[in-house]
mmCIF file of C-alpha atoms and ligand atoms in Angstrom:
data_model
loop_
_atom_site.group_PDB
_atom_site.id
_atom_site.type_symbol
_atom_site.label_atom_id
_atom_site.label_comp_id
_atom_site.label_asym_id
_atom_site.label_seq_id
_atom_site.Cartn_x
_atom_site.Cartn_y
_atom_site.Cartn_z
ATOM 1 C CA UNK E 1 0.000 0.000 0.000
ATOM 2 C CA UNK E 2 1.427 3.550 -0.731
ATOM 3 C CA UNK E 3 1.797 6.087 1.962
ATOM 4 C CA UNK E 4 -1.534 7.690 2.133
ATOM 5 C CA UNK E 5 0.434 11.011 3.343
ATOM 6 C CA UNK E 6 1.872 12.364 0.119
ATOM 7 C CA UNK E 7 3.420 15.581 -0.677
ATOM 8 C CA UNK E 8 2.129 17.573 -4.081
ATOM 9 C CA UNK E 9 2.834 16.280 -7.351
ATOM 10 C CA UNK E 10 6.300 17.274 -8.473
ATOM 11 C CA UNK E 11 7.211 17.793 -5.056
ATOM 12 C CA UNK E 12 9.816 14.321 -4.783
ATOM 13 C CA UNK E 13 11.244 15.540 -8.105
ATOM 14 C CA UNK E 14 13.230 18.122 -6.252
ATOM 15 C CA UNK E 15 16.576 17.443 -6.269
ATOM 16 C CA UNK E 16 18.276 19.193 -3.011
ATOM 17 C CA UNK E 17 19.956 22.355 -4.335
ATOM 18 C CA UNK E 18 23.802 22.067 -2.702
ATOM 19 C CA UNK E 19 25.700 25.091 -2.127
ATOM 20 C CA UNK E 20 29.347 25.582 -2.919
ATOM 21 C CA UNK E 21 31.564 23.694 -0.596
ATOM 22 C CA UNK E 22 32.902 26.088 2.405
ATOM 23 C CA UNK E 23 35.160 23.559 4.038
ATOM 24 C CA UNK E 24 38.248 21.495 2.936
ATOM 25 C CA UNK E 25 39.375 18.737 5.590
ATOM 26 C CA UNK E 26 42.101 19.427 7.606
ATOM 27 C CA UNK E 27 42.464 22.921 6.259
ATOM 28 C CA UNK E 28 41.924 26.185 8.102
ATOM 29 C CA UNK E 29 42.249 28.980 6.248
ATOM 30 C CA UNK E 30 41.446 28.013 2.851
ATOM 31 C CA UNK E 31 39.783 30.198 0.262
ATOM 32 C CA UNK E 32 36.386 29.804 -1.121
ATOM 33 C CA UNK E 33 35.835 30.812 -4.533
ATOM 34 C CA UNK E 34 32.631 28.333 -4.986
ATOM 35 C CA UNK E 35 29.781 30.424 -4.225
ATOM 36 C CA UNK E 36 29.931 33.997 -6.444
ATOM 37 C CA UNK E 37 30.148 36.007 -3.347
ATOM 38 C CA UNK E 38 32.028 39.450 -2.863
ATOM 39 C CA UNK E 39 35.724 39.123 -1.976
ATOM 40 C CA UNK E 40 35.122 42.537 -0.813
ATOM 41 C CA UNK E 41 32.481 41.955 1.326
ATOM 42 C CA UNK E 42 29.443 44.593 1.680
ATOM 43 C CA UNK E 43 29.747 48.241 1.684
ATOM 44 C CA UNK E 44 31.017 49.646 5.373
ATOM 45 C CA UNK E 45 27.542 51.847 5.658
ATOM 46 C CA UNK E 46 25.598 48.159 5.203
ATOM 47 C CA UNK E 47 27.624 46.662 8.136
ATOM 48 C CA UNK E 48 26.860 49.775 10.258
ATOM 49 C CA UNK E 49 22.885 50.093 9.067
ATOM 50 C CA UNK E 50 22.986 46.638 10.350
ATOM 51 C CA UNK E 51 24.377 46.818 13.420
ATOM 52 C CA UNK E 52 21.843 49.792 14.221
ATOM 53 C CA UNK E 53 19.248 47.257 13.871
ATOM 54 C CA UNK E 54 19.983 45.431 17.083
ATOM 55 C CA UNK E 55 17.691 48.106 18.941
ATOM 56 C CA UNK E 56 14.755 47.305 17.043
ATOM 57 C CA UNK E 57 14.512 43.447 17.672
ATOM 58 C CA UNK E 58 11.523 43.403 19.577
ATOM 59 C CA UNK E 59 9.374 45.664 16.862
ATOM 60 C CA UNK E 60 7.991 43.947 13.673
ATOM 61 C CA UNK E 61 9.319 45.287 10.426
ATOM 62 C CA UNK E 62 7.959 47.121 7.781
ATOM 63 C CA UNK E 63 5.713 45.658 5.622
ATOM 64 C CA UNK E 64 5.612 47.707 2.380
ATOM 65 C CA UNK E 65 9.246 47.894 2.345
ATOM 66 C CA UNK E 66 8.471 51.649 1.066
ATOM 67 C CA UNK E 67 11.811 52.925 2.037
ATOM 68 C CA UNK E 68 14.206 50.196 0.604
ATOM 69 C CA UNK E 69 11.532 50.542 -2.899
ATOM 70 C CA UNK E 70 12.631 54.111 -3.065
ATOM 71 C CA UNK E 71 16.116 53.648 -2.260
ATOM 72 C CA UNK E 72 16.206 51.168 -5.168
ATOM 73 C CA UNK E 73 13.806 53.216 -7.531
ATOM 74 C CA UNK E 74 16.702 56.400 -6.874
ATOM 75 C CA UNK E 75 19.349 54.796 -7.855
ATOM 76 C CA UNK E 76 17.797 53.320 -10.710
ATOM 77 C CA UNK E 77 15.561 55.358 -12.007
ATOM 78 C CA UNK E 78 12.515 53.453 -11.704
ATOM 79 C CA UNK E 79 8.961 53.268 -10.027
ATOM 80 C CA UNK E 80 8.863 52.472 -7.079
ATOM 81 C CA UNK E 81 5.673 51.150 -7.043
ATOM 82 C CA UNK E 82 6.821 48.317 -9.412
ATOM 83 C CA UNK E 83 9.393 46.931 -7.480
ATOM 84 C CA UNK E 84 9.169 44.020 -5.094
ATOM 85 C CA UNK E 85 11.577 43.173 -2.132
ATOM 86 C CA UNK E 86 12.342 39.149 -1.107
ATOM 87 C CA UNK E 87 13.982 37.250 0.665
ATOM 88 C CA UNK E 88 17.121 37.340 -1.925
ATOM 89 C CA UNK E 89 15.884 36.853 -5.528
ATOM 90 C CA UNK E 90 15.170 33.369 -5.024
ATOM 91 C CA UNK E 91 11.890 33.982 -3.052
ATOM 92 C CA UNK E 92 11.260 36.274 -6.040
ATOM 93 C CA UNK E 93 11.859 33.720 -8.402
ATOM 94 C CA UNK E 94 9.599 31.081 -6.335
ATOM 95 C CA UNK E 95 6.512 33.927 -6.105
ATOM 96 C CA UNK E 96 6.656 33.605 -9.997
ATOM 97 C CA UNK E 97 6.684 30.119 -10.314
ATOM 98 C CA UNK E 98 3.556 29.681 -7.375
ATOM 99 C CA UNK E 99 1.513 32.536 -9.124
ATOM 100 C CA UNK E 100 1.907 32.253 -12.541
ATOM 101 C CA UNK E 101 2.602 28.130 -12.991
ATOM 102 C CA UNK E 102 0.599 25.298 -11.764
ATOM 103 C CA UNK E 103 0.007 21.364 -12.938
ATOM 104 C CA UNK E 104 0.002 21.262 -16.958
ATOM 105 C CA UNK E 105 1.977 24.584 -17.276
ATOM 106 C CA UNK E 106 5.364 24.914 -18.648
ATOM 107 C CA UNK E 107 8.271 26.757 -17.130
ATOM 108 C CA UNK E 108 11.441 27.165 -19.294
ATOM 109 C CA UNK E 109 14.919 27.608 -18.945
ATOM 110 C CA UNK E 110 18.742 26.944 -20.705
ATOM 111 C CA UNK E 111 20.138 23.889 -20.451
ATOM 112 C CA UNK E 112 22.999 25.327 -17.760
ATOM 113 C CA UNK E 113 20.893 28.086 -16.131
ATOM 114 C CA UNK E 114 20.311 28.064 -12.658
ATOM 115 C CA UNK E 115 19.173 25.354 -11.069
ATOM 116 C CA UNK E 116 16.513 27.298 -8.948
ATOM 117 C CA UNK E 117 14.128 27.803 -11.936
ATOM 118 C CA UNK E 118 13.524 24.014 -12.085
ATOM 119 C CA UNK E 119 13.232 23.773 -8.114
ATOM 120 C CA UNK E 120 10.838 26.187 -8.243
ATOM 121 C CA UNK E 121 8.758 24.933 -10.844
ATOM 122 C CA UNK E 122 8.644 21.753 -9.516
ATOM 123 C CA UNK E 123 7.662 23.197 -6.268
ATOM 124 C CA UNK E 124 4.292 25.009 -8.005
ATOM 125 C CA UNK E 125 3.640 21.681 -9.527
ATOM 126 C CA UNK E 126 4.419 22.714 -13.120
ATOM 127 C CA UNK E 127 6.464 21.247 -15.869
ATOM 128 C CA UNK E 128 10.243 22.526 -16.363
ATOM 129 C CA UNK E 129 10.991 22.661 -19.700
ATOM 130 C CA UNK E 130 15.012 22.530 -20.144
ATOM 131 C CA UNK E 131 16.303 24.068 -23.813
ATOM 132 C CA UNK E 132 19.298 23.844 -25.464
ATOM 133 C CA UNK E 133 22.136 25.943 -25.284
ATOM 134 C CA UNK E 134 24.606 27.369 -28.288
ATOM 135 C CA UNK E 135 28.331 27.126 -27.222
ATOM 136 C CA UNK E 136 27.158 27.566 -23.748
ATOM 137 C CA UNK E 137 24.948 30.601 -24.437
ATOM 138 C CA UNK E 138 21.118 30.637 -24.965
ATOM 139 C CA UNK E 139 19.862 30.758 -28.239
ATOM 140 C CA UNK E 140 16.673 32.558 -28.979
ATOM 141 C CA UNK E 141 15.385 30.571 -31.629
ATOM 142 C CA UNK E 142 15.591 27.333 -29.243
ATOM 143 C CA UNK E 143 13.522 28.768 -26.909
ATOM 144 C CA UNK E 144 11.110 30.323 -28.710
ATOM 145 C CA UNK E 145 10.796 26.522 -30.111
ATOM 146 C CA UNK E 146 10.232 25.115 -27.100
ATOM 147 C CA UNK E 147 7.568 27.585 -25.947
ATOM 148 C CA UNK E 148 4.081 25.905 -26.453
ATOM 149 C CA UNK E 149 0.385 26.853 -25.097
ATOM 150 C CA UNK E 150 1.278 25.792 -22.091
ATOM 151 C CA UNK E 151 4.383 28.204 -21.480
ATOM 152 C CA UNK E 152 3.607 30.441 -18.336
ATOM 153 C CA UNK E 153 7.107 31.655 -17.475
ATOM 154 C CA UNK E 154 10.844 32.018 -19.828
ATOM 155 C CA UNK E 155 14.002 32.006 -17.392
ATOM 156 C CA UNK E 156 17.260 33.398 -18.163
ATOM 157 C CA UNK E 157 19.820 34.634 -16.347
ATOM 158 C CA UNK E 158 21.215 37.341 -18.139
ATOM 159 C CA UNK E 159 24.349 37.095 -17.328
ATOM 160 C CA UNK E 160 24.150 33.142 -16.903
ATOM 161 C CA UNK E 161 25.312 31.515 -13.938
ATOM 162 C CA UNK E 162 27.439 29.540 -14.286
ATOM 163 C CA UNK E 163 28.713 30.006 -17.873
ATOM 164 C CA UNK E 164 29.310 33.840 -17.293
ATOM 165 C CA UNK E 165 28.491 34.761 -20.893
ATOM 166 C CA UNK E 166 25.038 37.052 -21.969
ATOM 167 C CA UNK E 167 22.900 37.782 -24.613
ATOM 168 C CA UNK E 168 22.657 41.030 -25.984
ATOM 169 C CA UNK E 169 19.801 43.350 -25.967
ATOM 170 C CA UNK E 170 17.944 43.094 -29.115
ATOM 171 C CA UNK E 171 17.799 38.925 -28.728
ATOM 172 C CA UNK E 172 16.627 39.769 -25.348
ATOM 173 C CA UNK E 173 13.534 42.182 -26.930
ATOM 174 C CA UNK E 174 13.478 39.513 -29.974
ATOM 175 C CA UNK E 175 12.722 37.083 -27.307
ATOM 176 C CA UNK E 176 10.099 38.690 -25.481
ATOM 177 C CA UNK E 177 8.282 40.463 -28.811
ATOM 178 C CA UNK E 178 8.098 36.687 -30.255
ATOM 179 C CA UNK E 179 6.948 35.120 -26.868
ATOM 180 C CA UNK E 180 3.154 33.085 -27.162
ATOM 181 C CA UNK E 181 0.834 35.840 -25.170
ATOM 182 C CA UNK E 182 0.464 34.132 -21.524
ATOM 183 C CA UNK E 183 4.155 33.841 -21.531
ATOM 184 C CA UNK E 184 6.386 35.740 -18.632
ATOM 185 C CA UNK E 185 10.367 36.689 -19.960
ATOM 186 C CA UNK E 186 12.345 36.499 -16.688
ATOM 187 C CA UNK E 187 15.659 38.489 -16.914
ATOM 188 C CA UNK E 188 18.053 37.291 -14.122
ATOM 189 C CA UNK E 189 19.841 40.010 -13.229
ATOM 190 C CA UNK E 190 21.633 38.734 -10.239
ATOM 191 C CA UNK E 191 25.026 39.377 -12.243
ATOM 192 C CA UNK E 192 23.744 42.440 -13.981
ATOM 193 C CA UNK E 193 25.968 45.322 -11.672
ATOM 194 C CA UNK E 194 29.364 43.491 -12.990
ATOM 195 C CA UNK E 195 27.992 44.970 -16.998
ATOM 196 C CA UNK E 196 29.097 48.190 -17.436
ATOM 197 C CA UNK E 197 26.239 50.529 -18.435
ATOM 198 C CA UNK E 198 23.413 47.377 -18.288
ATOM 199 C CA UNK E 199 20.367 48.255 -16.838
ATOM 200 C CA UNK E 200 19.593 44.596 -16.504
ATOM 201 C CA UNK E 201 17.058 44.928 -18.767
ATOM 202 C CA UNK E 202 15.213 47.570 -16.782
ATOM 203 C CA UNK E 203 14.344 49.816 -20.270
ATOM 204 C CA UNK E 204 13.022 47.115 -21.904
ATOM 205 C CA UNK E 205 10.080 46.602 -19.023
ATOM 206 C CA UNK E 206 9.006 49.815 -19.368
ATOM 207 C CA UNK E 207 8.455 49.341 -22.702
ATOM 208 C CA UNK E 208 6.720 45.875 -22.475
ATOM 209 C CA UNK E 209 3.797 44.433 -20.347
ATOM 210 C CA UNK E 210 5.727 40.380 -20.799
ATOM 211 C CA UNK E 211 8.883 41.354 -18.549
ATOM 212 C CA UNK E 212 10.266 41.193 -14.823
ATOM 213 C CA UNK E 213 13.559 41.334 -13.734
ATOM 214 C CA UNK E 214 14.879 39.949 -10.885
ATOM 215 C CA UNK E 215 17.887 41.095 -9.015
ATOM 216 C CA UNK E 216 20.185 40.386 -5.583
ATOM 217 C CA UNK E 217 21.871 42.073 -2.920
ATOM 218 C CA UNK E 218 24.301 38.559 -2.713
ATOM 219 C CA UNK E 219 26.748 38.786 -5.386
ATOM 220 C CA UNK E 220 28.060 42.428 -6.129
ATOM 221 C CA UNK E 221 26.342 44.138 -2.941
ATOM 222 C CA UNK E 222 28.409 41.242 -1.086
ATOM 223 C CA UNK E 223 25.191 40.212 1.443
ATOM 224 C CA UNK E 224 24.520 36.716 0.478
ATOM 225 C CA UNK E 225 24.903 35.738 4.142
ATOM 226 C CA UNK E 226 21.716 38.058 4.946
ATOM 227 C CA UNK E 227 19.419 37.515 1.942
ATOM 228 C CA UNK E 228 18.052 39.690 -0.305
ATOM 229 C CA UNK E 229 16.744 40.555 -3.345
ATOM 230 C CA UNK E 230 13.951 42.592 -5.431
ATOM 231 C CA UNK E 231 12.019 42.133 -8.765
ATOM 232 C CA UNK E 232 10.741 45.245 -11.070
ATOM 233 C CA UNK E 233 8.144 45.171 -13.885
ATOM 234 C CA UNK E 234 4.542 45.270 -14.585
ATOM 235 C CA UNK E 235 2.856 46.793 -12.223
ATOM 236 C CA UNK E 236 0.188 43.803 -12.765
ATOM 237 C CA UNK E 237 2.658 41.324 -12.025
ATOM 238 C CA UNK E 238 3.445 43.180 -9.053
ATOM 239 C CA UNK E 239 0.357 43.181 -7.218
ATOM 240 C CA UNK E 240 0.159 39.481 -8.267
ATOM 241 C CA UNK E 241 3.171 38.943 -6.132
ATOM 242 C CA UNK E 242 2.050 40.851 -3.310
ATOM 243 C CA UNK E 243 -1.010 39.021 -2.658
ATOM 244 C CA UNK E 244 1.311 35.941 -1.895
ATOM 245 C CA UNK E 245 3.980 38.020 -0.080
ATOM 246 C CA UNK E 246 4.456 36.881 3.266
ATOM 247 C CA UNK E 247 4.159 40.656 5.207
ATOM 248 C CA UNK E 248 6.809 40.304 7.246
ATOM 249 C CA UNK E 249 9.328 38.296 5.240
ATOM 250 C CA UNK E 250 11.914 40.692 5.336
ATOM 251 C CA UNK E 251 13.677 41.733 8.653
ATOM 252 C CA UNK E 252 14.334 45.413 9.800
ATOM 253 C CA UNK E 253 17.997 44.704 9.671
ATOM 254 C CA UNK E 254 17.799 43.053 6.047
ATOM 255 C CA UNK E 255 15.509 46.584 5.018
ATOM 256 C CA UNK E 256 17.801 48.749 6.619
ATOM 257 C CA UNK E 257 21.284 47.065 5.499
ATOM 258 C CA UNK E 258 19.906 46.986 2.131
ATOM 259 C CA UNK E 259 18.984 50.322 1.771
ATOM 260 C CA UNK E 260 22.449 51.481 2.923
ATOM 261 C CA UNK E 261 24.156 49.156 0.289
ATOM 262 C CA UNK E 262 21.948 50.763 -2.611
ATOM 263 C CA UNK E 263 23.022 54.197 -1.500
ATOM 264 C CA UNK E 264 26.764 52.812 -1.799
ATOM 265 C CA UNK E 265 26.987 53.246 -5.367
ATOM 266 C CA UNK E 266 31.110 54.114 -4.911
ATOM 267 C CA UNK E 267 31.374 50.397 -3.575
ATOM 268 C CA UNK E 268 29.797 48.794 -6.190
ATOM 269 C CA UNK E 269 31.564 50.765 -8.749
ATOM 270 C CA UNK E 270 35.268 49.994 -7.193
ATOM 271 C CA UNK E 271 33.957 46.528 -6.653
ATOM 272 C CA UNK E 272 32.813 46.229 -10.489
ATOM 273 C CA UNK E 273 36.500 47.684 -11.270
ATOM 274 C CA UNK E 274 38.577 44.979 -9.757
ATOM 275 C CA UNK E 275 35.961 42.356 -10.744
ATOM 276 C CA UNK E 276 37.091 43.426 -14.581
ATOM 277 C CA UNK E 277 40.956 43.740 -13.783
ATOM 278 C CA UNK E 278 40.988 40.510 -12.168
ATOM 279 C CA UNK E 279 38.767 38.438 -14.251
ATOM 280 C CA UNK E 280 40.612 39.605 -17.042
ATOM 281 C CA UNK E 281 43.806 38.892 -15.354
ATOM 282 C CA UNK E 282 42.412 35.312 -14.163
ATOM 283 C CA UNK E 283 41.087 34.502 -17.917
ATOM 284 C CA UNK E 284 44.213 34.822 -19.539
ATOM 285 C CA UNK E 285 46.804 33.442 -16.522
ATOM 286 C CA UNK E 286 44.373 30.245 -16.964
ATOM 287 C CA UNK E 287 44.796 30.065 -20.747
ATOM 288 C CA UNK E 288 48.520 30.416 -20.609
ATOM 289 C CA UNK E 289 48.338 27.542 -18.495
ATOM 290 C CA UNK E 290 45.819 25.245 -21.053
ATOM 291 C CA UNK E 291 42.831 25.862 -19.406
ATOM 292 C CA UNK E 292 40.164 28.271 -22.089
ATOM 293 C CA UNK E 293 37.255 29.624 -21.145
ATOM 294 C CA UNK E 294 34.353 31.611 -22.417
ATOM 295 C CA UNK E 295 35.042 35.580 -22.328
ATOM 296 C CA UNK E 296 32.927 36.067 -18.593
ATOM 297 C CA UNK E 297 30.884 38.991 -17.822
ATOM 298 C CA UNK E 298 30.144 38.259 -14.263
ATOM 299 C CA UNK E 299 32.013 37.603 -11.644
ATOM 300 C CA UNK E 300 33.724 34.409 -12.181
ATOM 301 C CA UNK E 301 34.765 32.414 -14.513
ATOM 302 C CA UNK E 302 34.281 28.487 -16.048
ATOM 303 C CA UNK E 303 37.510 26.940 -16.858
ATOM 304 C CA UNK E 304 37.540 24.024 -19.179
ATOM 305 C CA UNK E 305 39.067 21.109 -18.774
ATOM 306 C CA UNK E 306 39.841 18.226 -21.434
ATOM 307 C CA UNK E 307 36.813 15.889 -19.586
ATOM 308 C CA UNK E 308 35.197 15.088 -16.534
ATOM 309 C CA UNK E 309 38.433 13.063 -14.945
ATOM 310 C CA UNK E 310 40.779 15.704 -15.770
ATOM 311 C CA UNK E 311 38.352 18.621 -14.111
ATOM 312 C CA UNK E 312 37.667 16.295 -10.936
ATOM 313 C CA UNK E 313 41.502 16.089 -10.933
ATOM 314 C CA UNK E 314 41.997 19.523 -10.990
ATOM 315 C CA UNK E 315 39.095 20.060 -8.241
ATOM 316 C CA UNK E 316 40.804 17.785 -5.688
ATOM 317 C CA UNK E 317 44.569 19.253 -6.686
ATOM 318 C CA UNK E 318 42.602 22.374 -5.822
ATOM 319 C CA UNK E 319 41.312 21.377 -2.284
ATOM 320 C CA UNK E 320 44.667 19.374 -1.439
ATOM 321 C CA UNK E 321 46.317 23.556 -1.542
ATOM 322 C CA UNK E 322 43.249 24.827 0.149
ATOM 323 C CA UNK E 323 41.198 26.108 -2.803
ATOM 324 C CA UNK E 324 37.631 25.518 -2.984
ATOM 325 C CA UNK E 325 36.178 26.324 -6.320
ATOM 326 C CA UNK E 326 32.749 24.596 -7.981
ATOM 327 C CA UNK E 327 32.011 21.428 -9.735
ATOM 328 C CA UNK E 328 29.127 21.850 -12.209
ATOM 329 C CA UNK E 329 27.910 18.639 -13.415
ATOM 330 C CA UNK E 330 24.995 19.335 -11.926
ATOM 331 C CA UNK E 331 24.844 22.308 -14.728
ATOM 332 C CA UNK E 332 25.236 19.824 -17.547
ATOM 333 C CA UNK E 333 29.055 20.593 -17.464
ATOM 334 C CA UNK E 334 31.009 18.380 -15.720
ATOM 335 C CA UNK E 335 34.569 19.086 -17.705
ATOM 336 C CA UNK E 336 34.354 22.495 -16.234
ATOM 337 C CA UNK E 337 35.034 24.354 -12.422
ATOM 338 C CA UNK E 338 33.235 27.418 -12.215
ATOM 339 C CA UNK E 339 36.018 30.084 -10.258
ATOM 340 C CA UNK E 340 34.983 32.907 -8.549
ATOM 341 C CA UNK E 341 37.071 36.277 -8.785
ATOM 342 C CA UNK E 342 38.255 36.743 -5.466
ATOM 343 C CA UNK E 343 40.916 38.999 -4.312
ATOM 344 C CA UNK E 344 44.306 39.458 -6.391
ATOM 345 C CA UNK E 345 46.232 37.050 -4.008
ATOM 346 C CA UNK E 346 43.256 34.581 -3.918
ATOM 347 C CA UNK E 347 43.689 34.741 -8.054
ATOM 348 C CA UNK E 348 47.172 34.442 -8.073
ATOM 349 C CA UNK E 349 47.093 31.695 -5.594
ATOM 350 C CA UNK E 350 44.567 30.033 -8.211
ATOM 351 C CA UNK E 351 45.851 29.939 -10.775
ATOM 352 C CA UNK E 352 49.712 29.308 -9.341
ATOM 353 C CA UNK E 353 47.392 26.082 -8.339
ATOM 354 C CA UNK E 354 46.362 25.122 -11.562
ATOM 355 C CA UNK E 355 49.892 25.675 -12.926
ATOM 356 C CA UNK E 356 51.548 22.981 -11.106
ATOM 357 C CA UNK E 357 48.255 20.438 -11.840
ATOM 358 C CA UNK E 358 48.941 20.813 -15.584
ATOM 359 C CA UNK E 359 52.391 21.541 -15.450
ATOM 360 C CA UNK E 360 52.665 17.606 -13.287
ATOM 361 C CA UNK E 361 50.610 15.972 -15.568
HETATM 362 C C1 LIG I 1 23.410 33.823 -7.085
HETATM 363 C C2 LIG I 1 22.275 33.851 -8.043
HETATM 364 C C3 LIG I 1 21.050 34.385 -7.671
HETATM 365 C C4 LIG I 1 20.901 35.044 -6.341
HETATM 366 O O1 LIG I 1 20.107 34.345 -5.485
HETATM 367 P P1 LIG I 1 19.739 35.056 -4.104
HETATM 368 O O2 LIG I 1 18.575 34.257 -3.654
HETATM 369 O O3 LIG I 1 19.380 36.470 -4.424
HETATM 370 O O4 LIG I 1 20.929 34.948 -3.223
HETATM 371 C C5 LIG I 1 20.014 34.409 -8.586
HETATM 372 N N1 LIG I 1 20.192 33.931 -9.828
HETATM 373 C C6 LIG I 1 21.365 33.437 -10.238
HETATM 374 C C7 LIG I 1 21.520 32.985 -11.639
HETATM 375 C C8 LIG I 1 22.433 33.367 -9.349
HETATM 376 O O5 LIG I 1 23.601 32.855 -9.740
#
């Protein structure tokens, strides 16, 4: 007989998301370059908005999250009233997939885009629909082939995670002019502050009724540790997601710390600086050494490796000097390690590392 407690449909089809690797046995200080965070860390006004916050612990937060909106909506020139604050862009991501997708519909992504879209699809009970990729970048005309009746919501993450590369924008506008009319573009923008000049797609939205972005405080606002992140678009869309807003699912000090980060715009611009020195630096010390990879414009970057032995080979060389960077066969590319840009001696120190692997072999 069969359990007669069940979960949804869909639900057991989740595969447990696993974060990058923090720890290496037996080492203490090593450096983790696995997860896409700030080497930086967050802006110095963020840590002290934060701290602030300990004398409000016994009030409930805000609920409208009206001074973080306008914070955001300042510095980039948009409405306020069309911008949505979660609990990092993943909850943002998940109020999508609950409101918009249910049993029969189709949500779909790139074949090595982030593994949250198919999580959270699963998790409405809807269909994920995985397309393939061009030399690691999406391809318009795939998706648009896989899009059916039944396509509710388009995810991509623009720049992808973890391939680093992007689309430009008039595929992006291609893609959401030729969408079927039910259909939701997604632009991931949780990468989007490392483009020079990219709005993320932010331009685009006001011109079109079919778009949302979705951004993060995690990767170049370096707060990953205190989650979160905010979505802009239709105003439609927005009230949609309000309605299954928890009210209190951000904290005072996550509001507050936030809003100091956005009014940091000097951090994020030095931090966007060394990002492109380093990266650049990082790309071609790698290829000296035999390892290519795609030209990255976000903050890290996916070597290449012959195959799946030699990239596991190079992972545990990696760990056995105290470097922790990511395997991503769980992205469809197991001959590759996704590296964050860390500091200058944490890239040095990488790719020194990866040196001596190919230089013993
Ligand atoms: C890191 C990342 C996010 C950010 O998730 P948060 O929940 O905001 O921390 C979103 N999308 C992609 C593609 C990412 O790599």
């Amino acid at each position: 007989m069969t359990d007669p407690i069940r979960p949804q449909p869909g639900i057991l089809d989740i595969a447990l998301y696993e974060g990058g690797a923090a720890h290496v046995a037996g080492v203490t200080d090593a450096i983790k370059l696995s997860s896409n965070e700030n080497p930086f860390g967050p802006s110095d006004r963020a840590k002290d908005a934060f701290q602030r916050a300990v004398h409000k612990l016994h009030r409930y937060p805000n609920t409208d999250h009206a001074a973080l909106r306008q914070a955001i909506g300042e510095v980039h020139g948009l409405d306020p009233a069309r911008i949505i604050c979660g609990v990092g862009s993943d909850e943002i991501i998940h109020f999508l997939c609950q409101a918009y997708a249910g049993p029969r519909d189709e949500v779909v992504f790139t074949e090595h885009g982030f593994l949250m879209y198919r999580i959270s699809a699963l998790a409405a009970g809807a269909t994920p629909v995985s397309v393939r990729e061009r030399e690691r970048t999406a391809d318009v005309d795939a998706i648009l082939a896989a899009c059916t009746r039944r396509t509710k919501l388009v995810f991509i993450a623009n720049p992808n995670n973890p391939t680093g590369t992007m689309i430009g924008p008039g595929e992006i506008e291609r893609l959401a002019a030729s969408l079927p009319k039910q259909a939701i573009l997604v632009l991931d923008g949780a990468y989007a502050e490392y483009v020079e000049g990219y709005d993320g797609g932010a331009e685009l939205i006001g011109r079109r009724a079919n778009v949302f972005m979705t951004r993060t405080f995690s990767k170049i606002y370096g707060l990953g540790g205190l989650r979160i992140g905010w979505g802009y678009g239709p105003k439609a869309i927005i009230d949609v997601l309000n309605r299954i807003r928890g009210p209190f699912n951000l904290s005072t000090a996550q509001l507050e710390a936030a809003e100091a980060a956005v009014r940091d715009q000097d951090h994020v611009d030095r931090c966007r600086a060394e990002n492109t020195r380093l990266r650049a630096w990082l790309a071609e010390a790698l290829a000296e050494r035999g390892v290519p990879s795609d030209t990255s414009t976000a903050n890290f970057i996916l070597a290449r490796f012959a195959d799946e032995a030699e990239a596991s080979a190079c992972d545990a060389f990696l760990q056995g000097q105290g470097l922790i960077v990511r395997r991503v066969a769980g992205y469809g590319l197991p001959h590759c390690l996704r590296i964050t840009i860390g500091d200058e001696a944490s890239c040095r120190r990488v790719a020194h590392a990866i040196g001596q692997f190919k230089g013993q072999k």
